[in-house]
Amino acid sequence: MSEERSLNFLEQIIEEDIANGVNGGRVHTRFPPEPNGYLHIGHAKSICLNFGLAQKYNGLTNLRFDDTNPVKEDVEYVESIMEDVKWMGFQWNEVLFASDYFDQLYIYAETLIQKGLAYVDESTPEQIATFKGTPTTVGKPTPARSRSVEENLQLFREMKDGKHPDGAMVLRAKVDLASPNMLLRDPIMYRIKHAHHHRTGDKWCIYPMYDFAHGQSDSIEKITHSVCTLEFIPHRPLYDWFIKELDIFPSHQYEFARLNLSYTVMSKRKLLQLVQEGTVTGWDDPRMPTISGFRRKGYTAASIREFCERIGIAKRDNLIDLSLLEFCIREELNKTANRVMAVLDPIKLVITNYEAGKTEILNGENNPEDPNGGSREIPFSNTLYIEREDFMENPPKKFFRLGVGLSVRLKHAYIVKCESFEKDENGNVTTIYCSYIPESKSGSDTSGINVKGTIHWVSAAHAETAEVRLYDRLFKVENPAAEEGDFKDFINPDSLHIVEKAYIEPALAKAQLGDRFQFLRKGYFAVDPDSKPGALVFNRTVTLKDTWAKESKH
RNA sequence: UGCCCAAUAGUAUAAUGGUAGUACAGCAGAUUUUGGUUCUGCUUGUCUUGGUUCGAAUCCAGGUUGGGCAACCA
């Protein structure tokens, strides 16, 4: 009686292939990033898909870097990508590089020249574009198209041997200048770049285009199901053409819709711009939609995998609600994160009928959702900090917090009733005076009094301090990419709020990097790597759902 | 006005010729020592016009809308 999730269209294809004995029932996928930036949550979708399909069907997944453009690529990115894939919880079969195949690809290129299916063209980019025609008018051959095999071979070897400067000429496939598919109008296979490659060094001064590398790389690795995003659909006929003319292993490409997430951007170019211009502190800034950003913010790999599972796989363009991702991390952290008390915007509360100087050690349950979560000691005294927003001079009707005459429970402690308050010369409330009910102690309450609200607090004399970073969405609009004009015009100016001195309960001072907590009533928080001994920094991973905040806006 | 892809609640995603379901979001209520969690209930959907069929979200044709394609990027 298991509840079976229905198959997505790729799983259906694979199950049919297995049933029909295609590739002997073998399933081999690959995740093929270009090392020109950090991985983002959209890549996480692709990682979960590619590795997930192989896992489900007892197959393998290669991690292959499509490193065909040395001027944009860097080992820093290679390393971050490997770290992120590992962190996501997946194991690759092999780490491979398209640059491993440069020799083979070169041979493929000569093979096509020999077959009269490729030619060297010294036309300028503008000339090539013009001769290609437009989607509604056919292209015309450039003079180079009729060059002899021998001459093409000689020129291509000269290109390889560095006899020509960058941009002097390219190698083009001779496919079909009249094709309605613009990518088939004699696409470029090789270009000259006298550039240092992060892996092959200075061995090459010609580099294959992505379109001449990707399909063959899949083929060389005997990839059975080459899964990529929708924008590569029109490239598929070209990959199939190369595979057919080269007579090599026929990998098949399938396309799914990439992830778009509301209130952020997913283009590597734009993310790079945010990093380079200092709009964010780096690729792993917790406001970034990168895997490393989410990790630093406190997201778990499991929650991201759960998110990728829930959004599904299909072929239609989509814009996923950020709230779904937030739901996934809350769902996990609600079960696993210990509750602690931290006051981010303090106001002093003095209990007038509690003995000054006395310290009482209270017991606090760590996690009501986890029976084995244990408890901790919390010191209590007559002078506390509470959250400024938990007091109002003129409270509205359903305000279940403090105001003169109102009572609340102090979490894990006593019920207090507000009697008066003090303001400074600017009219800011500075101190609240309360009386407590001695019989109302948590766990042994005999007072018989019921209060509607419970608030968090820390004892002023025992509190430690920490920096707390509060994040909000990076963009003000739901879909920045769809807006007219510069995407940076839609950046949320309040995406980061730093609380330099938050008061935390003493038990929290022992927090380590990697720890996650629920700050009671405030949200889930994770220790940031900027933390130093005695100077903890917490990132807010996500707020708690807050129906009061929503209601009080009306 | 070429070619390709897509179209099911606000957002996603199922139903594969036979009762339009699920999740998130939203709304209302119950419970609660977190205005959290949990529980209950509710609102909202097959782009359109024809055709095939006993029966169409599903198949066919036309239209509409959205997206992609003319980088020495991937």
XYZ file of C-alpha atoms (C1' of nucleotides) in Angstrom:
628
model
C 0.000 0.000 0.000
C 2.781 2.417 -0.752
C 1.868 5.794 -2.060
C 3.606 5.971 -5.417
C 4.575 9.251 -6.899
C 3.746 9.436 -10.551
C 6.630 9.403 -12.980
C 7.939 12.559 -14.596
C 8.359 12.497 -18.348
C 12.055 11.624 -18.171
C 11.440 8.700 -15.862
C 8.802 7.501 -18.297
C 11.257 7.682 -21.181
C 13.916 5.838 -19.201
C 11.522 3.124 -18.084
C 10.446 2.620 -21.683
C 14.080 2.466 -22.771
C 14.865 -0.093 -20.100
C 11.807 -2.114 -21.055
C 12.887 -2.029 -24.700
C 16.469 -2.934 -23.890
C 17.868 0.307 -25.267
C 21.592 0.464 -24.410
C 21.154 -2.902 -22.751
C 19.080 -1.240 -20.063
C 22.022 0.889 -18.995
C 21.393 4.383 -17.575
C 24.298 6.824 -17.522
C 23.763 10.550 -16.976
C 26.086 13.453 -16.437
C 26.064 16.856 -14.799
C 27.960 19.215 -17.114
C 28.638 22.671 -15.609
C 30.928 25.233 -17.168
C 33.419 26.343 -14.503
C 32.702 30.027 -15.001
C 30.748 30.724 -11.819
C 29.299 29.151 -8.703
C 26.403 26.738 -8.834
C 22.952 28.093 -8.038
C 19.645 26.579 -6.963
C 18.769 25.999 -10.611
C 21.835 23.787 -10.893
C 20.635 22.020 -7.750
C 17.529 21.035 -9.686
C 19.700 19.639 -12.461
C 21.993 17.856 -9.993
C 19.057 16.217 -8.227
C 17.605 15.225 -11.579
C 20.733 13.782 -13.164
C 22.084 12.047 -10.076
C 18.583 11.112 -8.971
C 17.717 9.397 -12.251
C 20.919 7.369 -12.161
C 20.344 6.420 -8.540
C 16.791 5.354 -9.207
C 17.703 3.205 -12.186
C 20.984 1.765 -10.894
C 23.027 3.898 -13.225
C 25.984 6.237 -13.014
C 26.465 9.981 -13.232
C 29.607 11.719 -14.393
C 30.593 15.160 -13.253
C 31.942 16.758 -16.391
C 33.215 20.278 -16.676
C 32.458 21.827 -20.031
C 35.625 23.874 -20.092
C 35.895 24.896 -23.724
C 36.290 28.625 -23.188
C 39.504 29.299 -21.233
C 39.011 33.047 -21.032
C 35.953 32.697 -18.812
C 36.896 29.718 -16.717
C 38.850 29.250 -13.529
C 39.952 26.525 -11.098
C 38.264 28.398 -8.266
C 34.977 27.555 -9.916
C 35.973 23.938 -10.497
C 36.674 23.540 -6.798
C 33.502 25.261 -5.637
C 31.401 23.143 -7.989
C 32.875 19.899 -6.705
C 32.316 21.037 -3.129
C 28.698 21.968 -3.849
C 27.862 18.703 -5.607
C 29.352 16.744 -2.717
C 27.506 18.870 -0.194
C 24.254 18.236 -2.019
C 24.847 14.610 -1.098
C 25.702 13.046 -4.438
C 28.616 10.947 -5.589
C 29.856 11.134 -9.113
C 31.190 8.241 -11.061
C 34.140 10.234 -12.413
C 35.275 13.823 -12.568
C 35.867 14.571 -16.212
C 36.618 17.577 -18.340
C 35.688 18.369 -21.903
C 39.300 19.485 -22.181
C 40.287 15.838 -21.645
C 38.830 15.267 -25.100
C 40.580 18.072 -26.958
C 42.812 15.591 -28.823
C 39.873 13.414 -29.763
C 37.763 16.401 -30.783
C 40.582 17.625 -32.978
C 40.639 14.259 -34.724
C 36.867 14.436 -35.158
C 37.290 17.826 -36.767
C 39.858 16.534 -39.251
C 37.569 13.605 -39.988
C 34.773 15.972 -40.960
C 37.157 18.031 -43.086
C 38.234 14.845 -44.859
C 34.609 14.015 -45.504
C 34.126 17.453 -47.021
C 31.841 18.400 -44.149
C 33.888 21.169 -42.590
C 35.778 24.173 -43.905
C 37.980 26.958 -42.721
C 36.409 30.369 -43.125
C 38.323 33.621 -42.714
C 35.228 35.776 -42.936
C 34.683 38.261 -40.138
C 32.005 37.590 -37.541
C 29.885 40.256 -39.196
C 30.266 38.655 -42.620
C 29.397 35.252 -41.269
C 26.310 36.650 -39.592
C 25.227 38.429 -42.755
C 25.743 35.392 -44.954
C 23.785 33.277 -42.522
C 20.660 35.156 -43.509
C 17.730 35.522 -41.130
C 15.104 33.148 -39.810
C 12.909 34.067 -42.765
C 15.546 34.253 -45.496
C 18.013 31.559 -46.440
C 21.732 31.983 -45.999
C 24.357 32.259 -48.742
C 27.713 30.533 -48.909
C 30.802 32.569 -48.135
C 33.610 32.163 -50.713
C 35.449 29.823 -48.327
C 32.696 27.226 -48.446
C 33.969 25.780 -51.719
C 37.560 25.363 -50.576
C 39.227 22.003 -51.233
C 39.689 19.352 -48.571
C 43.456 19.681 -48.828
C 43.428 23.416 -48.351
C 40.995 23.153 -45.444
C 43.218 20.592 -43.793
C 46.283 22.725 -44.254
C 44.625 25.874 -42.933
C 43.117 24.063 -39.950
C 46.556 22.667 -39.070
C 47.982 26.154 -39.341
C 45.266 27.329 -36.962
C 46.260 24.616 -34.516
C 49.941 25.415 -34.916
C 49.435 29.040 -33.993
C 50.190 30.465 -37.418
C 47.198 32.784 -37.242
C 46.070 35.399 -34.749
C 42.879 35.274 -32.699
C 39.802 35.729 -34.830
C 41.619 35.342 -38.149
C 39.570 32.320 -39.169
C 37.288 29.608 -37.853
C 36.418 26.049 -38.721
C 32.812 25.631 -39.735
C 30.633 22.582 -40.239
C 29.109 22.323 -43.702
C 25.521 21.487 -42.845
C 22.728 23.474 -44.461
C 22.684 27.203 -45.091
C 18.986 27.072 -45.900
C 17.912 25.291 -42.714
C 15.044 26.928 -40.822
C 17.111 26.055 -37.755
C 19.713 28.815 -37.609
C 22.086 26.567 -35.657
C 22.409 24.304 -38.684
C 23.549 27.138 -40.981
C 27.191 26.047 -40.943
C 27.914 26.498 -37.230
C 31.395 27.288 -36.002
C 33.300 24.286 -34.646
C 36.654 25.803 -33.712
C 37.944 29.283 -33.039
C 41.438 30.623 -32.391
C 42.168 31.788 -28.860
C 45.747 32.219 -27.807
C 44.715 31.775 -24.210
C 46.014 29.819 -21.237
C 43.679 27.014 -20.260
C 43.299 26.069 -16.594
C 43.991 22.427 -17.403
C 45.706 22.131 -20.783
C 47.903 25.164 -20.229
C 49.315 26.490 -23.489
C 49.016 23.291 -25.461
C 46.182 24.620 -27.584
C 45.492 27.901 -29.294
C 42.319 26.660 -30.896
C 39.335 25.669 -28.793
C 36.175 23.807 -29.793
C 32.861 25.571 -29.496
C 30.397 24.179 -26.970
C 28.299 22.798 -29.808
C 31.235 20.836 -31.155
C 32.245 19.589 -27.720
C 29.133 18.803 -25.778
C 27.445 16.135 -27.842
C 30.687 14.332 -28.597
C 31.729 14.470 -24.954
C 28.474 12.751 -24.053
C 29.147 10.249 -26.780
C 32.711 9.560 -25.661
C 31.439 8.923 -22.134
C 28.664 6.683 -23.489
C 26.057 8.830 -21.793
C 22.667 7.259 -22.430
C 20.400 10.085 -21.342
C 21.858 13.536 -21.789
C 19.557 15.826 -19.845
C 19.693 19.585 -20.328
C 17.488 22.660 -20.313
C 14.968 23.792 -22.886
C 17.114 26.370 -24.671
C 19.217 23.557 -26.100
C 16.336 21.970 -27.979
C 17.352 23.534 -31.306
C 20.923 22.329 -30.770
C 19.862 18.706 -30.643
C 19.654 18.237 -34.450
C 23.223 19.518 -34.688
C 24.517 17.082 -32.037
C 22.694 14.297 -33.827
C 24.265 15.382 -37.116
C 27.801 15.275 -35.671
C 27.121 11.877 -34.104
C 25.800 10.515 -37.376
C 28.595 11.889 -39.565
C 31.260 10.794 -37.086
C 29.520 7.448 -36.577
C 30.015 7.472 -32.820
C 27.957 6.343 -29.816
C 24.493 7.858 -30.070
C 23.782 9.695 -26.835
C 20.306 11.159 -26.796
C 19.483 14.531 -25.421
C 16.293 15.329 -23.474
C 15.277 18.770 -22.336
C 13.413 20.010 -19.254
C 12.438 23.481 -18.066
C 15.006 25.204 -15.911
C 14.100 26.477 -12.467
C 13.136 30.078 -11.953
C 12.621 31.272 -8.404
C 10.642 34.342 -7.418
C 12.406 37.444 -6.088
C 15.805 36.476 -7.436
C 17.760 36.068 -10.665
C 19.272 32.871 -11.940
C 21.594 33.990 -14.702
C 25.268 33.398 -13.996
C 26.099 36.592 -15.831
C 23.912 38.634 -13.501
C 25.109 36.831 -10.399
C 28.705 37.470 -11.445
C 27.846 41.134 -11.864
C 26.416 41.305 -8.340
C 29.629 39.802 -7.018
C 31.987 41.929 -9.098
C 30.213 45.185 -8.352
C 30.081 44.467 -4.645
C 26.302 44.459 -4.424
C 26.753 41.307 -2.375
C 29.809 40.186 -0.413
C 30.597 37.211 -2.627
C 29.222 34.160 -4.363
C 28.322 32.696 -0.979
C 26.564 35.790 0.322
C 23.453 34.412 2.040
C 21.290 36.600 -0.168
C 22.562 34.886 -3.293
C 20.545 32.038 -4.827
C 23.760 30.035 -5.063
C 24.116 26.676 -3.373
C 26.958 28.113 -1.320
C 24.790 31.109 -0.406
C 21.932 28.944 0.790
C 24.383 26.743 2.663
C 25.866 29.732 4.452
C 22.412 31.034 5.203
C 21.697 27.802 7.025
C 19.781 25.744 4.487
C 20.409 22.010 4.614
C 21.136 19.871 1.582
C 18.152 17.708 2.494
C 15.798 20.677 2.382
C 17.061 21.682 -1.060
C 16.681 18.121 -2.296
C 13.155 18.053 -0.909
C 12.434 21.320 -2.711
C 13.737 19.921 -5.989
C 11.538 16.880 -5.491
C 8.448 18.977 -4.873
C 8.822 21.357 -7.821
C 8.722 18.486 -10.274
C 10.126 18.142 -13.767
C 8.303 19.316 -16.872
C 8.797 21.239 -20.090
C 6.882 24.425 -19.407
C 8.464 27.641 -18.216
C 7.923 28.195 -14.544
C 8.437 30.627 -11.705
C 8.478 28.849 -8.370
C 7.278 30.585 -5.243
C 10.127 31.281 -2.848
C 7.654 30.278 -0.141
C 7.959 26.643 -1.218
C 11.699 26.644 -0.566
C 11.085 28.332 2.763
C 8.471 25.732 3.611
C 11.009 22.964 2.947
C 13.659 24.335 5.281
C 11.145 25.186 8.004
C 9.704 21.698 7.789
C 13.111 20.169 8.488
C 14.352 22.658 11.048
C 11.103 22.510 13.008
C 11.921 18.889 13.721
C 15.643 19.217 14.288
C 16.603 22.675 15.540
C 16.927 23.330 19.253
C 14.944 26.264 20.576
C 16.888 29.003 22.289
C 16.139 32.543 23.380
C 17.751 35.603 21.844
C 16.636 39.204 22.013
C 17.435 41.154 18.879
C 15.983 44.558 19.743
C 16.210 44.787 23.514
C 14.238 46.714 26.044
C 14.800 46.287 29.783
C 12.217 44.617 31.965
C 12.521 44.869 35.746
C 10.516 42.623 38.044
C 9.780 44.778 41.055
C 8.785 42.030 43.456
C 11.639 39.658 42.626
C 14.694 39.777 44.858
C 17.457 41.868 43.338
C 20.713 40.000 42.823
C 19.101 36.593 43.046
C 19.754 34.075 40.275
C 17.415 31.199 39.678
C 18.316 28.387 37.298
C 15.374 27.322 35.175
C 15.031 24.291 33.012
C 14.230 24.738 29.325
C 13.051 22.043 26.968
C 15.244 22.142 23.859
C 12.723 21.024 21.283
C 9.048 20.256 21.854
C 9.034 18.368 18.531
C 11.816 16.042 19.629
C 11.159 13.850 22.692
C 14.871 13.062 22.890
C 15.950 16.681 22.512
C 16.846 17.110 26.167
C 16.895 20.346 28.100
C 19.225 23.072 29.240
C 19.677 25.494 32.116
C 18.567 29.093 31.798
C 19.434 31.698 34.415
C 16.660 34.026 35.587
C 16.846 37.237 37.590
C 14.919 40.422 38.284
C 16.349 42.300 35.307
C 15.734 40.929 31.834
C 15.818 41.964 28.232
C 12.730 41.395 26.158
C 11.944 42.250 22.559
C 10.955 45.864 22.034
C 8.060 44.840 19.824
C 6.602 42.793 22.655
C 5.537 45.956 24.447
C 3.084 48.630 23.329
C 2.071 51.829 25.010
C -1.366 51.680 23.450
C -1.966 48.036 22.625
C -4.778 47.154 20.242
C -7.413 44.653 21.252
C -5.836 41.359 20.249
C -2.297 42.211 21.326
C -1.327 39.242 23.474
C 1.856 40.794 24.782
C 2.836 43.518 27.239
C 1.277 46.867 27.908
C 0.299 48.478 31.164
C -2.143 46.111 32.846
C -1.403 43.197 30.507
C 0.081 39.871 31.546
C 2.249 37.415 29.644
C 4.202 34.315 30.448
C 7.950 34.554 30.251
C 8.860 31.361 28.423
C 10.114 28.643 30.793
C 9.605 31.069 33.723
C 6.849 33.063 35.387
C 3.797 35.046 34.487
C 4.412 38.761 34.796
C 2.051 41.705 34.753
C 3.122 45.078 33.436
C 2.609 47.927 35.870
C 4.447 50.895 34.465
C 7.192 51.980 32.112
C 9.756 54.736 31.679
C 10.679 56.797 28.644
C 13.738 58.841 27.813
C 13.712 62.459 26.641
C 13.108 61.304 23.051
C 10.004 59.427 24.009
C 11.566 55.999 23.607
C 10.501 53.415 26.117
C 13.562 52.431 28.178
C 12.343 50.222 31.002
C 9.240 48.231 31.738
C 8.270 47.443 35.314
C 6.382 44.267 36.077
C 5.364 42.150 39.025
C 5.604 38.387 38.858
C 3.388 35.666 40.244
C 5.590 33.340 42.319
C 3.166 30.400 42.008
C 3.195 30.530 38.223
C 6.606 28.955 37.666
C 6.788 26.818 34.530
C 6.245 23.172 35.276
C 4.851 23.801 38.737
C 2.215 26.405 38.087
C -0.412 26.441 40.816
C -1.614 29.965 40.153
C -4.557 28.893 38.072
C -3.992 31.911 35.859
C -4.082 31.556 32.091
C -2.464 34.074 29.837
C -2.778 34.264 26.090
C 0.773 35.269 25.253
C 4.226 33.872 25.932
C 7.338 35.879 25.183
C 11.053 35.152 25.109
C 13.656 36.928 27.228
C 17.222 36.771 28.502
C 18.578 37.681 31.916
C 20.532 40.934 31.566
C 23.308 39.968 33.963
C 23.815 36.565 32.377
C 23.308 37.358 28.709
C 26.045 36.995 26.145
C 26.058 39.013 22.958
C 26.333 38.110 19.298
C 25.997 39.673 15.890
C 22.875 38.681 14.021
C 22.363 39.167 10.311
C 18.801 39.371 9.073
C 18.195 38.776 5.397
C 15.298 39.627 3.178
C 14.672 38.887 -0.484
C 17.335 40.274 -2.828
C 14.827 41.832 -5.221
C 11.701 43.885 -4.728
C 9.865 42.351 -7.662
C 8.734 38.812 -8.202
C 10.453 38.300 -11.536
C 13.363 40.723 -12.020
C 14.360 39.086 -15.308
C 10.985 39.950 -16.826
C 11.171 43.658 -15.946
C 12.121 46.323 -18.425
C 15.497 47.943 -17.910
C 18.446 47.107 -15.692
C 17.776 44.270 -13.278
C 19.800 46.074 -10.629
C 17.141 48.762 -10.433
C 14.932 46.231 -8.692
C 17.309 45.259 -5.923
C 15.773 45.394 -2.469
C 17.758 48.046 -0.543
C 16.788 46.367 2.730
C 17.959 42.869 1.902
C 20.379 42.870 4.850
C 19.856 44.178 8.362
C 22.696 43.706 10.813
C 22.026 43.535 14.539
C 25.458 44.192 15.972
C 24.578 43.429 19.558
C 21.873 40.900 20.166
C 21.502 39.381 23.638
C 21.606 35.608 23.710
C 21.065 33.149 26.517
C 24.369 31.770 27.923
C 23.859 28.245 26.582
C 23.974 29.633 23.047
C 27.478 30.996 23.489
C 28.828 27.487 22.899
C 27.413 27.362 19.377
C 29.717 25.968 16.697
C 29.895 26.469 12.972
C 27.282 24.205 11.422
C 24.857 24.526 14.357
C 21.305 25.580 13.642
C 18.790 26.924 16.116
C 15.343 28.263 16.359
C 15.499 31.602 18.114
C 12.157 31.345 19.809
C 9.511 33.357 17.970
C 12.155 34.942 15.697
C 13.113 32.310 13.153
C 15.803 29.781 12.363
C 19.435 30.829 12.612
C 22.778 29.319 11.684
C 26.320 30.110 12.803
C 28.181 32.094 10.144
C 31.813 31.320 9.268
C 32.687 34.929 10.138
C 32.257 33.901 13.793
C 35.325 34.156 16.017
C 35.817 32.891 19.557
C 33.699 35.113 21.784
C 32.233 36.918 18.788
C 29.539 34.744 17.312
C 27.738 35.722 14.130
C 24.345 34.245 13.303
C 22.565 34.269 9.960
C 18.824 34.156 9.842
C 18.009 31.184 7.627
C 14.300 31.899 7.465
C 11.689 33.550 9.634
C 8.958 31.641 11.377
C 5.557 31.872 9.796
C 4.054 34.898 11.422
C 0.304 35.230 11.146
C 0.293 38.107 13.615
C 2.672 40.201 11.527
C 0.447 39.605 8.540
C -2.718 40.472 10.415
C -1.327 43.567 12.112
C -0.536 45.104 8.755
C -4.199 45.562 7.937
C 5.931 37.486 -40.098
C 10.425 31.273 -40.781
C 11.397 27.114 -37.454
C 11.117 24.841 -32.570
C 8.901 24.175 -27.504
C 4.908 24.821 -24.247
C -0.239 25.887 -22.345
C -4.572 22.182 -16.018
C -6.444 26.779 -9.369
C -2.383 32.567 -7.281
C 2.361 29.155 -8.029
C 3.962 24.410 -9.359
C 2.736 19.476 -10.596
C -0.583 14.726 -11.479
C -4.517 12.342 -14.128
C -1.324 8.770 -20.473
C -9.462 8.077 -23.977
C -13.393 6.669 -18.443
C -14.943 10.544 -11.054
C -9.881 16.792 -12.620
C -6.246 15.124 -7.733
C -1.753 16.676 -4.634
C 1.565 20.296 -2.585
C 2.800 25.390 -1.536
C 0.282 30.035 -1.004
C -4.500 32.180 0.735
C -9.023 32.195 4.015
C -11.800 30.346 8.487
C -11.786 27.518 12.988
C -9.632 24.110 17.011
C -5.286 23.033 19.961
C -0.915 25.380 21.921
C 3.799 27.953 27.886
C 6.580 29.936 20.391
C 0.770 34.643 17.140
C 5.613 28.449 15.782
C 4.077 23.221 15.324
C -0.241 20.072 14.824
C -5.404 19.244 13.386
C -10.138 20.426 10.733
C -12.732 22.853 6.974
C -12.992 26.214 2.702
C -12.053 29.158 -1.891
C -9.876 28.839 -6.705
C -8.405 25.271 -12.601
C -8.275 21.997 -18.056
C -6.196 29.001 -23.328
C -9.853 29.105 -27.573
C -12.875 27.247 -31.847
C -14.065 23.120 -34.405
C -13.484 17.723 -35.277
C -12.951 12.224 -33.941
C -15.458 9.280 -29.995
C -20.668 6.326 -26.225
C -17.039 9.341 -23.615
C -11.550 14.294 -24.606
C -7.325 17.849 -19.936
C -5.626 13.712 -22.949
C -6.195 12.294 -29.979
C -6.613 15.612 -34.768
C -6.982 20.611 -37.248
C -7.122 25.955 -37.011
C -6.447 30.074 -33.839
C -4.581 32.672 -29.343
C -0.919 33.436 -25.695
C 3.970 32.678 -23.529
C 9.060 31.143 -24.316
C 13.345 29.954 -27.461
C 16.503 30.313 -32.067
C 20.307 34.534 -36.526
C 27.500 34.867 -29.864
C 34.471 33.292 -32.697
C 29.199 32.241 -24.988
C 27.567 27.879 -22.530
